[in-house]
Coordinates of C-alpha atoms in Angstrom, one line a residue:
M11 CA -17.6 38.1 17.1
H12 CA -18.4 35.6 14.4
V13 CA -20.0 33.0 15.7
V14 CA -20.0 29.6 13.3
D15 CA -22.2 28.9 10.6
P16 CA -24.9 25.8 12.1
L17 CA -24.9 24.0 9.9
H18 CA -20.6 23.6 8.6
R19 CA -20.1 20.4 10.5
I20 CA -16.2 19.7 11.7
H21 CA -13.8 18.5 8.9
K22 CA -10.6 17.3 9.0
L23 CA -8.7 20.8 6.6
P24 CA -6.8 19.5 3.9
D25 CA -3.7 19.7 4.4
S26 CA -2.4 22.6 1.7
L27 CA -4.5 24.5 3.9
I28 CA -3.0 23.5 7.4
N29 CA 0.8 23.6 5.7
R30 CA 0.0 27.4 5.3
I31 CA -1.2 27.9 8.8
A32 CA 1.5 26.2 9.8
A33 CA 3.8 29.0 8.2
G34 CA 2.0 31.2 9.6
E35 CA 3.9 30.2 12.6
V36 CA 6.8 29.8 11.7
I37 CA 7.6 31.9 7.7
E38 CA 6.8 35.1 9.9
R39 CA 9.2 37.1 6.8
P40 CA 12.4 36.3 5.4
A41 CA 14.4 36.2 7.2
S42 CA 12.4 33.9 8.9
V43 CA 12.5 31.6 5.8
V44 CA 16.7 32.0 6.1
K45 CA 16.8 31.1 9.8
E46 CA 15.0 28.5 8.4
L47 CA 17.7 27.4 6.0
L48 CA 21.2 27.9 7.4
E49 CA 20.0 26.4 10.2
N50 CA 19.4 23.0 7.9
S51 CA 22.7 23.3 6.2
L52 CA 24.9 23.4 9.8
D53 CA 22.8 20.1 11.2
A54 CA 23.9 18.7 7.5
G55 CA 27.3 19.1 9.1
A56 CA 28.4 22.7 6.1
D57 CA 31.5 24.4 7.4
T58 CA 30.1 27.1 3.7
V59 CA 27.3 28.6 3.0
T60 CA 26.2 31.1 1.0
V61 CA 23.0 33.1 0.7
E62 CA 22.3 34.9 -1.3
I63 CA 19.5 37.6 -1.7
E64 CA 17.1 39.2 -4.1
A65 CA 14.3 41.9 -3.9
G66 CA 14.7 42.0 0.3
G67 CA 13.7 38.1 0.0
S68 CA 10.9 38.3 -1.3
R69 CA 11.6 37.4 -4.8
L70 CA 15.1 35.0 -3.6
I71 CA 16.3 33.4 -1.4
R72 CA 19.1 30.8 -2.0
V73 CA 21.3 28.9 0.8
T74 CA 23.9 26.5 -0.5
D75 CA 26.0 24.6 1.8
N76 CA 28.6 22.6 1.7
G77 CA 26.9 20.1 4.0
R78 CA 26.3 15.9 4.1
G79 CA 23.4 16.6 1.5
I80 CA 19.1 14.0 1.3
H81 CA 19.3 10.9 -0.2
A82 CA 17.2 11.2 -3.7
D83 CA 14.3 8.9 -2.7
D84 CA 13.9 11.4 0.3
L85 CA 13.8 15.1 -1.0
A86 CA 10.4 14.1 -1.8
L87 CA 10.3 13.5 2.2
A88 CA 11.6 15.9 2.6
V89 CA 8.8 18.6 2.6
D90 CA 6.1 17.4 4.2
R91 CA 5.6 18.1 7.4
H92 CA 6.3 16.1 10.4
T93 CA 9.8 14.1 7.9
T94 CA 12.5 14.6 9.7
S95 CA 16.4 12.9 10.2
K96 CA 16.7 14.0 13.3
L97 CA 14.2 12.7 16.5
E98 CA 13.7 8.8 16.3
D99 CA 11.0 8.2 19.3
D100 CA 10.1 10.6 22.8
A101 CA 13.6 10.1 24.3
D102 CA 15.2 11.7 21.5
L103 CA 12.5 15.5 22.3
T104 CA 14.6 15.7 25.9
D105 CA 17.5 15.4 25.2
I106 CA 17.9 17.8 21.3
A107 CA 21.0 19.0 19.9
T108 CA 20.7 19.8 16.5
L109 CA 19.4 23.4 15.7
G110 CA 16.6 21.5 13.6
F111 CA 13.4 19.0 15.0
R112 CA 9.9 19.8 13.9
G113 CA 9.9 18.8 10.7
E114 CA 7.9 22.0 9.7
A115 CA 9.9 24.3 8.1
L116 CA 10.5 23.1 4.6
A117 CA 7.1 22.3 3.9
S118 CA 5.3 25.4 5.6
I119 CA 8.4 27.4 3.1
A120 CA 7.3 25.3 -0.2
A121 CA 3.4 26.5 1.8
V122 CA 3.7 29.6 0.4
S123 CA 7.2 30.0 -2.5
R124 CA 7.4 28.8 -5.8
F125 CA 9.9 25.8 -3.8
S126 CA 13.6 23.7 -5.4
L127 CA 15.3 21.1 -3.1
T128 CA 18.8 20.8 -5.3
S129 CA 20.6 18.2 -3.2
C130 CA 24.2 15.3 -3.3
E131 CA 25.3 13.4 -0.9
A132 CA 29.2 13.3 -1.3
D133 CA 29.2 9.2 -2.8
A134 CA 26.0 10.4 -5.6
P135 CA 26.8 9.2 -8.7
H136 CA 24.5 13.3 -9.4
A137 CA 22.2 15.2 -8.0
T138 CA 18.6 15.7 -7.4
T139 CA 16.3 18.0 -7.6
L140 CA 13.1 18.6 -6.2
E141 CA 10.3 21.3 -7.5
L142 CA 7.4 22.2 -5.9
G143 CA 5.1 25.7 -6.8
S144 CA 1.2 26.1 -7.4
G145 CA -0.4 22.8 -6.1
K146 CA 1.7 20.7 -7.5
E147 CA 2.6 17.5 -7.4
P148 CA 6.6 17.5 -6.8
V149 CA 8.2 17.6 -9.7
L150 CA 12.4 15.0 -9.3
Q151 CA 15.0 14.9 -12.0
P152 CA 19.4 14.7 -12.0
A153 CA 20.9 18.0 -12.0
A154 CA 24.3 18.8 -11.5
H155 CA 25.7 19.8 -7.8
P156 CA 29.1 19.5 -6.1
P157 CA 28.0 18.4 -2.9
G158 CA 25.7 19.6 -0.1
T159 CA 22.3 20.7 -0.8
T160 CA 21.1 25.0 -2.5
A161 CA 17.6 25.3 -0.7
E162 CA 15.5 28.1 -3.1
V163 CA 12.7 30.4 -2.4
H164 CA 11.6 32.9 -5.2
H165 CA 8.0 35.4 -4.6
L166 CA 7.8 34.1 -1.3
F167 CA 3.8 34.4 0.2
Y168 CA 3.1 34.8 -4.1
N169 CA 0.3 33.3 -2.8
M170 CA -1.2 35.2 0.7
P171 CA -1.7 38.5 -0.7
A172 CA -2.3 39.2 2.9
R173 CA 0.7 38.5 4.3
K174 CA 2.7 40.1 1.7
K175 CA 1.0 43.4 1.9
F176 CA 2.2 42.9 5.5
L177 CA 6.3 42.9 4.5
R178 CA 8.0 46.3 4.8
S179 CA 10.4 47.5 2.5
E180 CA 13.6 45.9 1.1
K181 CA 15.5 47.3 2.7
T182 CA 14.2 46.5 5.8
E183 CA 13.5 43.1 5.3
F184 CA 16.6 43.0 3.7
L185 CA 18.4 44.4 7.6
H186 CA 16.5 41.9 8.7
I187 CA 18.0 39.4 6.6
L188 CA 21.9 40.7 7.7
E189 CA 21.1 40.1 11.3
L190 CA 20.2 37.4 11.3
V191 CA 22.5 36.5 9.3
K192 CA 25.3 38.9 11.6
R193 CA 23.6 36.3 14.6
I194 CA 24.5 33.2 12.8
A195 CA 27.7 34.2 12.1
L196 CA 28.1 34.8 15.4
S197 CA 27.6 31.5 17.0
R198 CA 29.8 29.1 14.8
F199 CA 33.6 30.3 14.5
D200 CA 34.1 27.3 12.6
L201 CA 31.8 28.5 9.6
S202 CA 32.1 30.0 6.3
L203 CA 29.2 32.6 5.6
R204 CA 28.6 34.9 2.1
L205 CA 26.2 37.0 2.0
L206 CA 24.8 38.6 -1.2
H207 CA 22.0 41.0 -1.9
N208 CA 20.7 41.6 -5.3
Q209 CA 24.1 39.9 -6.5
R210 CA 26.3 42.4 -5.1
Q211 CA 28.1 41.2 -2.1
V212 CA 27.7 42.4 1.1
F213 CA 30.1 40.8 3.4
Q214 CA 32.5 37.1 3.7
L215 CA 33.7 35.4 6.5
V216 CA 36.7 33.0 6.5
K217 CA 36.8 30.1 9.8
H218 CA 38.3 31.8 12.8
V219 CA 37.9 28.1 15.1
H220 CA 41.7 29.3 16.9
C221 CA 40.8 33.2 17.0
P222 CA 36.6 33.8 18.1
E223 CA 38.2 37.5 17.9
Q224 CA 39.0 38.0 15.4
R225 CA 35.2 37.1 14.7
V226 CA 33.7 39.6 16.2
Q227 CA 35.6 42.4 15.7
Q228 CA 34.1 41.8 12.7
I229 CA 30.5 41.8 13.2
L230 CA 30.3 43.9 16.2
G231 CA 33.1 47.0 15.4
K232 CA 36.5 46.7 17.3
S233 CA 34.9 49.8 19.5
F234 CA 33.4 46.9 21.3
Y235 CA 36.3 44.5 21.3
R236 CA 38.4 47.3 22.5
Q237 CA 35.3 47.7 25.1
A238 CA 35.3 44.6 26.3
V239 CA 35.8 41.9 29.5
M240 CA 36.4 37.5 28.0
V241 CA 33.8 36.5 30.3
N242 CA 34.9 32.8 31.4
Q243 CA 33.2 30.4 33.8
Q244 CA 31.7 27.1 34.6
A245 CA 30.0 25.3 37.3
G246 CA 28.9 22.0 37.4
N247 CA 27.6 20.7 34.0
I248 CA 27.0 24.8 33.2
S249 CA 29.3 27.6 31.2
L250 CA 29.4 30.7 30.3
F251 CA 32.0 32.1 27.8
G252 CA 31.6 35.1 25.4
W253 CA 32.8 39.2 25.3
M254 CA 30.9 41.7 28.4
G255 CA 31.5 45.3 27.5
L256 CA 32.3 47.5 29.4
P257 CA 30.0 50.5 31.2
A258 CA 32.0 52.1 28.2
A259 CA 30.6 50.4 25.9
A260 CA 26.8 50.4 27.1
R261 CA 24.5 51.3 23.7
S262 CA 21.1 53.1 23.5
Q263 CA 19.7 50.3 22.2
T264 CA 20.2 47.1 22.5
D265 CA 21.4 46.0 18.9
Q266 CA 24.5 44.7 20.0
Q267 CA 23.1 42.0 22.7
Y268 CA 23.6 38.5 20.8
I269 CA 22.5 35.2 23.2
Y270 CA 23.6 30.6 23.1
L271 CA 22.4 28.5 24.3
N272 CA 24.4 25.0 23.4
G273 CA 24.9 26.9 20.3
R274 CA 21.6 28.3 19.8
I275 CA 20.2 32.2 19.6
I276 CA 16.9 32.4 21.3
R277 CA 15.6 35.2 23.4
D278 CA 15.1 34.5 27.0
R279 CA 13.8 36.9 29.5
M280 CA 15.6 35.3 32.8
V281 CA 19.0 35.9 30.7
Q282 CA 18.9 39.0 29.8
H283 CA 17.3 39.6 33.3
A284 CA 20.4 38.2 35.2
I285 CA 22.8 39.9 32.9
R286 CA 20.7 43.5 33.3
A287 CA 20.4 43.3 37.0
A288 CA 24.9 42.0 36.7
C289 CA 25.2 45.6 35.4
Q290 CA 22.1 48.1 37.0
E291 CA 25.6 49.2 39.0
Y292 CA 27.8 50.5 36.5
I293 CA 24.9 51.3 33.9
Y294 CA 23.3 54.8 33.5
P295 CA 19.2 54.2 33.3
G296 CA 18.5 54.3 29.9
R297 CA 21.4 52.8 29.0
Y298 CA 21.7 48.8 27.4
P299 CA 24.5 46.9 27.9
A300 CA 26.8 44.9 25.2
Y301 CA 27.9 41.2 24.8
V302 CA 28.0 38.6 22.7
L303 CA 27.4 35.1 25.6
Y304 CA 27.8 30.9 24.9
L305 CA 25.7 29.5 27.6
Q306 CA 26.3 25.7 27.7
T307 CA 24.6 23.5 29.9
G308 CA 23.2 19.9 29.8
L309 CA 20.9 19.4 27.4
S310 CA 18.6 17.7 29.5
D311 CA 18.3 20.3 31.9
V312 CA 16.8 23.0 29.5
D313 CA 13.5 22.7 27.3
I314 CA 13.4 24.4 23.6
N315 CA 9.8 22.4 22.6
V316 CA 7.8 25.5 23.5
H317 CA 7.9 27.9 20.0
P318 CA 8.0 27.7 16.8
T319 CA 10.5 29.3 16.5
K320 CA 12.7 27.7 18.3
Y321 CA 13.5 31.2 20.6
E322 CA 12.2 30.6 23.8
V323 CA 12.6 28.0 26.1
R324 CA 12.4 26.1 29.4
F325 CA 15.7 25.5 31.9
R326 CA 14.7 22.1 34.8
D327 CA 17.1 24.9 36.9
T328 CA 15.8 28.5 36.9
R329 CA 16.8 29.9 40.0
R330 CA 20.2 28.4 39.5
V331 CA 21.0 29.4 35.6
F332 CA 20.3 33.3 36.3
D333 CA 22.6 32.8 40.0
F334 CA 25.3 31.5 38.4
M335 CA 25.1 34.3 35.5
Q336 CA 25.1 37.6 37.2
A337 CA 27.7 36.7 39.5
V338 CA 29.6 35.9 36.6
I339 CA 28.9 38.8 34.4
A340 CA 28.9 40.8 37.9
R341 CA 32.5 39.7 39.4
A342 CA 33.6 40.0 35.9
L343 CA 31.7 44.0 35.8
D344 CA 33.6 44.6 38.8
T345 CA 37.1 43.6 38.8
T346 CA 37.2 45.2 35.7
H347 CA 35.8 48.6 35.9
G348 CA 37.4 51.3 34.6
H349 CA 39.6 49.7 32.5
S350 CA 39.7 47.6 29.5
G351 CA 38.5 44.1 29.8
K352 CA 40.2 42.9 26.9
D353 CA 43.6 41.6 27.9
T354 CA 43.2 39.3 31.3
A355 CA 47.2 38.2 31.0
T356 CA 49.0 38.4 34.3
N357 CA 53.4 41.2 34.6
E358 CA 54.7 37.8 33.2
D359 CA 52.0 37.5 29.8
L360 CA 53.0 40.7 28.4
P361 CA 55.7 41.7 26.3
A362 CA 59.3 43.0 27.8
T363 CA 58.7 46.2 26.8
V364 CA 54.9 47.5 28.2
R365 CA 54.0 45.6 31.2
E366 CA 51.5 46.4 33.8
I367 CA 53.1 47.6 37.4
T368 CA 52.3 48.2 40.9
S369 CA 54.7 48.7 43.0
S370 CA 54.9 48.2 46.8
Y371 CA 54.0 52.6 47.5
Y372 CA 51.0 52.8 44.7
S373 CA 49.5 49.5 45.2
G374 CA 48.5 51.6 49.4
I375 CA 46.3 53.6 47.1
G376 CA 45.2 51.9 44.5
E377 CA 46.8 53.5 41.4
Q378 CA 48.3 51.6 38.5
L379 CA 51.0 52.4 35.9
A380 CA 53.1 50.9 32.8
V381 CA 56.5 51.2 31.6
A382 CA 57.2 52.4 28.2
G383 CA 61.3 52.9 27.7
Q384 CA 61.5 56.0 28.8
S385 CA 57.3 56.4 29.3
L386 CA 55.2 56.2 32.3
L387 CA 51.1 56.0 31.9
I388 CA 49.4 56.6 33.9
K389 CA 45.5 55.3 34.4
G390 CA 45.4 54.8 31.1
R391 CA 44.9 58.8 30.8
Y392 CA 48.4 60.9 30.9
L393 CA 51.7 60.4 29.4
L394 CA 54.9 61.0 31.1
V395 CA 57.9 61.0 28.6
E396 CA 61.7 61.7 30.0
D397 CA 64.0 64.2 26.6
D398 CA 67.1 65.1 27.2
D399 CA 65.6 69.1 28.6
G400 CA 63.3 67.4 30.9
L401 CA 59.9 65.8 31.6
N402 CA 56.7 66.1 28.4
L403 CA 53.2 65.8 30.1
V404 CA 50.6 64.8 27.5
D405 CA 47.0 64.3 27.9
I406 CA 46.6 61.2 25.5
H407 CA 42.6 61.1 25.0
T408 CA 42.6 65.8 24.5
A409 CA 45.8 64.9 22.6
R410 CA 43.6 62.7 20.1
K411 CA 40.1 65.1 19.7
L412 CA 43.2 67.2 18.2
I413 CA 45.2 65.1 15.9
L414 CA 41.8 63.7 14.9
R415 CA 40.5 67.8 14.5
Y416 CA 42.8 69.4 13.2
R417 CA 43.6 66.3 10.8
L418 CA 40.0 66.5 9.6
L419 CA 40.1 70.3 9.1
D420 CA 43.3 70.0 6.8
D421 CA 41.8 66.8 5.2
Y422 CA 38.7 69.1 4.2
G423 CA 40.8 71.8 3.6
N424 CA 42.4 69.9 0.6
N425 CA 40.1 67.5 0.1
R426 CA 41.4 64.1 1.6
I427 CA 38.7 63.1 3.3
K428 CA 38.0 59.5 1.8
I429 CA 34.5 57.7 2.9
R430 CA 35.7 54.4 4.8
P431 CA 32.2 51.4 3.8
V432 CA 31.6 49.9 6.9
L433 CA 31.5 46.2 7.0
V434 CA 28.0 45.7 8.1
P435 CA 25.7 48.8 7.4
L436 CA 23.6 50.3 10.6
S437 CA 20.0 51.2 10.6
V438 CA 19.6 53.7 13.1
K439 CA 15.9 55.2 13.9
V440 CA 15.1 59.2 13.0
K441 CA 13.7 61.9 14.8
P442 CA 10.4 63.7 12.1
G443 CA 12.0 65.8 9.8
E444 CA 15.9 64.9 9.9
Q445 CA 15.1 63.2 6.7
Q446 CA 14.6 66.3 5.4
L447 CA 17.6 68.0 7.8
L448 CA 19.8 64.9 6.1
E449 CA 18.8 65.1 2.4
N450 CA 19.4 69.3 2.7
H451 CA 23.4 68.3 3.7
R452 CA 23.9 65.4 2.7
E453 CA 26.9 67.0 0.1
L454 CA 28.2 69.2 2.9
L455 CA 27.7 65.7 5.4
E456 CA 29.6 63.3 2.2
S457 CA 32.8 65.9 1.5
L458 CA 33.3 65.4 5.9
G459 CA 33.1 61.8 5.2
L460 CA 29.7 60.3 6.4
Q461 CA 27.5 58.1 4.1
V462 CA 23.9 57.9 4.5
D463 CA 20.8 56.2 2.7
Q464 CA 17.6 56.9 3.7
D465 CA 16.4 53.2 5.1
A466 CA 12.8 53.9 6.0
P467 CA 10.3 56.8 6.6
D468 CA 11.9 56.4 10.3
S469 CA 15.5 55.1 9.7
V470 CA 18.0 54.8 8.1
M471 CA 21.6 53.6 6.9
I472 CA 25.1 54.7 7.8
R473 CA 26.9 52.8 5.4
G474 CA 30.1 54.7 5.6
L475 CA 32.5 57.5 7.6
P476 CA 35.6 58.8 7.8
S477 CA 38.8 56.7 7.0
R478 CA 40.0 58.0 9.6
L479 CA 36.6 57.7 12.2
T480 CA 36.4 53.6 10.9
D481 CA 36.4 51.8 14.0
A482 CA 33.9 55.3 15.5
D483 CA 31.1 54.3 17.3
A484 CA 29.6 55.2 14.6
V485 CA 25.7 55.6 15.9
S486 CA 27.0 57.5 18.3
L487 CA 28.7 59.9 16.3
F488 CA 24.9 59.4 13.9
R489 CA 23.7 60.9 16.5
D490 CA 26.1 64.0 17.5
T491 CA 25.6 65.1 14.0
M492 CA 22.0 64.9 14.1
D493 CA 21.8 67.0 17.1
L494 CA 24.0 70.0 15.9
L495 CA 22.4 70.1 12.5
R496 CA 19.2 70.5 14.2
H497 CA 20.9 73.6 16.3
H498 CA 23.0 75.1 13.6
P499 CA 21.2 74.0 10.4
Q500 CA 21.6 77.8 8.5
S501 CA 24.9 78.5 10.7
S502 CA 27.9 79.8 8.8
G503 CA 31.0 77.9 9.2
L504 CA 29.2 74.9 9.3
A505 CA 32.0 72.2 8.5
E506 CA 34.0 73.2 11.0
K507 CA 31.6 72.7 14.5
L508 CA 31.1 68.8 12.4
I509 CA 35.0 68.1 12.5
N510 CA 34.6 69.3 15.7
A511 CA 31.7 67.0 16.7
F512 CA 33.3 63.9 15.1
S513 CA 36.4 64.5 17.3
T514 CA 35.1 63.9 19.8
H515 CA 35.1 60.5 18.4
A516 CA 38.5 59.9 18.5
N517 CA 38.8 58.0 21.5
D518 CA 35.4 55.3 21.0
A519 CA 37.6 52.8 20.4
A520 CA 40.4 53.7 21.7
S521 CA 43.2 50.8 24.6
Q522 CA 43.3 52.2 27.3
K523 CA 47.0 50.2 27.0
L524 CA 50.0 51.9 25.1
S525 CA 52.5 50.4 23.2
A526 CA 55.5 52.4 23.5
S527 CA 55.3 52.3 19.3
E528 CA 52.2 53.9 19.4
S529 CA 53.3 56.2 22.3
D530 CA 55.9 57.4 20.3
Q531 CA 53.6 58.1 17.0
L532 CA 51.6 59.2 19.5
I533 CA 54.0 63.1 20.8
N534 CA 54.9 62.6 16.7
E535 CA 51.6 63.0 15.6
L536 CA 51.4 66.4 18.4
N537 CA 54.2 67.4 16.6
T538 CA 53.4 67.5 13.4
I539 CA 49.8 69.0 13.8
K540 CA 51.4 72.1 16.3
S541 CA 52.6 74.5 13.8
M542 CA 48.2 74.4 13.5
V543 CA 47.5 74.4 17.4
P544 CA 47.5 77.8 19.2
T545 CA 50.1 77.9 22.2
R546 CA 47.0 77.9 25.0
E547 CA 44.7 74.6 23.1
F548 CA 48.5 73.2 22.2
Y549 CA 49.2 73.7 25.9
R550 CA 45.4 71.9 27.7
V551 CA 47.7 68.9 26.1
F552 CA 50.9 69.5 26.1
R553 CA 53.2 70.6 28.9
H554 CA 56.5 70.4 29.2
L555 CA 58.9 69.8 32.5
T556 CA 62.2 71.9 32.3
L557 CA 64.6 70.3 35.0
T558 CA 64.8 73.4 36.0
D559 CA 61.4 73.7 36.2
L560 CA 60.9 70.3 38.8
K561 CA 63.6 71.4 40.8
A562 CA 61.4 74.2 41.5
L563 CA 58.6 71.5 42.7
F564 CA 60.5 70.5 45.1

């Protein structure tokens, strides 16, 4: 260990070095900059924000909002350390309602980049731009800009080569930014948010104040939403709202876990432990629950001034919060165990054509049925349809797989499979040798509709799925594909084997409820492929019982 030179006296550090040290705590990577700038925009009352990224954030980060703006006289002060409009005195520190409050972010960002800030208040005659960089004094000059603020960060870590050396690849850094922007988007349904990378639009989200589930589906996909139960409970000044994934939605990684406290993104161990404790009876070891949950408490009941990044918090009554969350989530999972949790309406709230009923006879053995015209849905798995000659019994899950398989086989044989880009590309870790395996079969996979690009030496990015499988669990489908390629790399008929694997995902996002029109569509689809399917295979999906057959049963 190095010993301090005794000739070195204690002295005050220069402001430039202080800011760079502070930046080391707050600015870990480009995504940290995006987080701080986005939070400033939201604190300024913005409801429309555009985030522009170049080279994964190392070359440019630009955040433009329509918030209140900054007074021209305050621009230079805004980039000083410990300057803020969000706190006035000590009392404010116990009731923090804003996302930011320390007054360190802009100073830290400006210390490790070439930084500019352009802002205009609604009643100002013109905007004002402040430019910083290379240790120079701030330069203020008039500018043209609509009401709001634009913060530009050029050449992040240009003056900290040691920190810049530890940045990952452009794709990896952008993936962190993408994940951060998704989390911000889920925290505010009243926010319109646009994200661009290298001048290409990644996504654009419009406000969903009155229909938050639309935002959830856009970010997490229909598969999550259809396999989730809505949670909405309150006890005193604590409330929990959101969507809790059912056991069927459990994942092999923690990539779909979103928890917010009073609108703030947090990563609190106690909260995560409460959720795991509630799920432990329903989810197998090695699987992780998926959820989007919004916890509300009194501002004075939580301390967010624990860590510079503000991800960690401290509750005044930890046990009360833990017990409340565990009880609410466990009750929700227990109530809906084995059923789709998306729809919590009563019988009277449902359309007349499809209604859940429980007869007095069946309620004794817990059998729930759904009636749709002249069809009967049994346990969400079997469909009983009456026709002129008797009854048709359909195994819905197996039927969906069969229909998808023969549709894909027909599309592949006629070169009709189309790739549909996923809304948000997904990064997946791969094992040694799998990158080469993917490269060897890239042409075949893309002809089947699966588009995967290398993201890093140990990960890939899923960018597209077959158009007939856009609601499938993309990560699970990719894992199944890799397992098959590892075990049958040179096998003949590999395309057909892959299609068989793809078809097993036909029920990933399928609802357990079936409307009358969906029932008719399923029967029509079976009739369409019937001529392609061997009789024995079709018999596993579809059984027809004539009136004579029914009489023979009694």
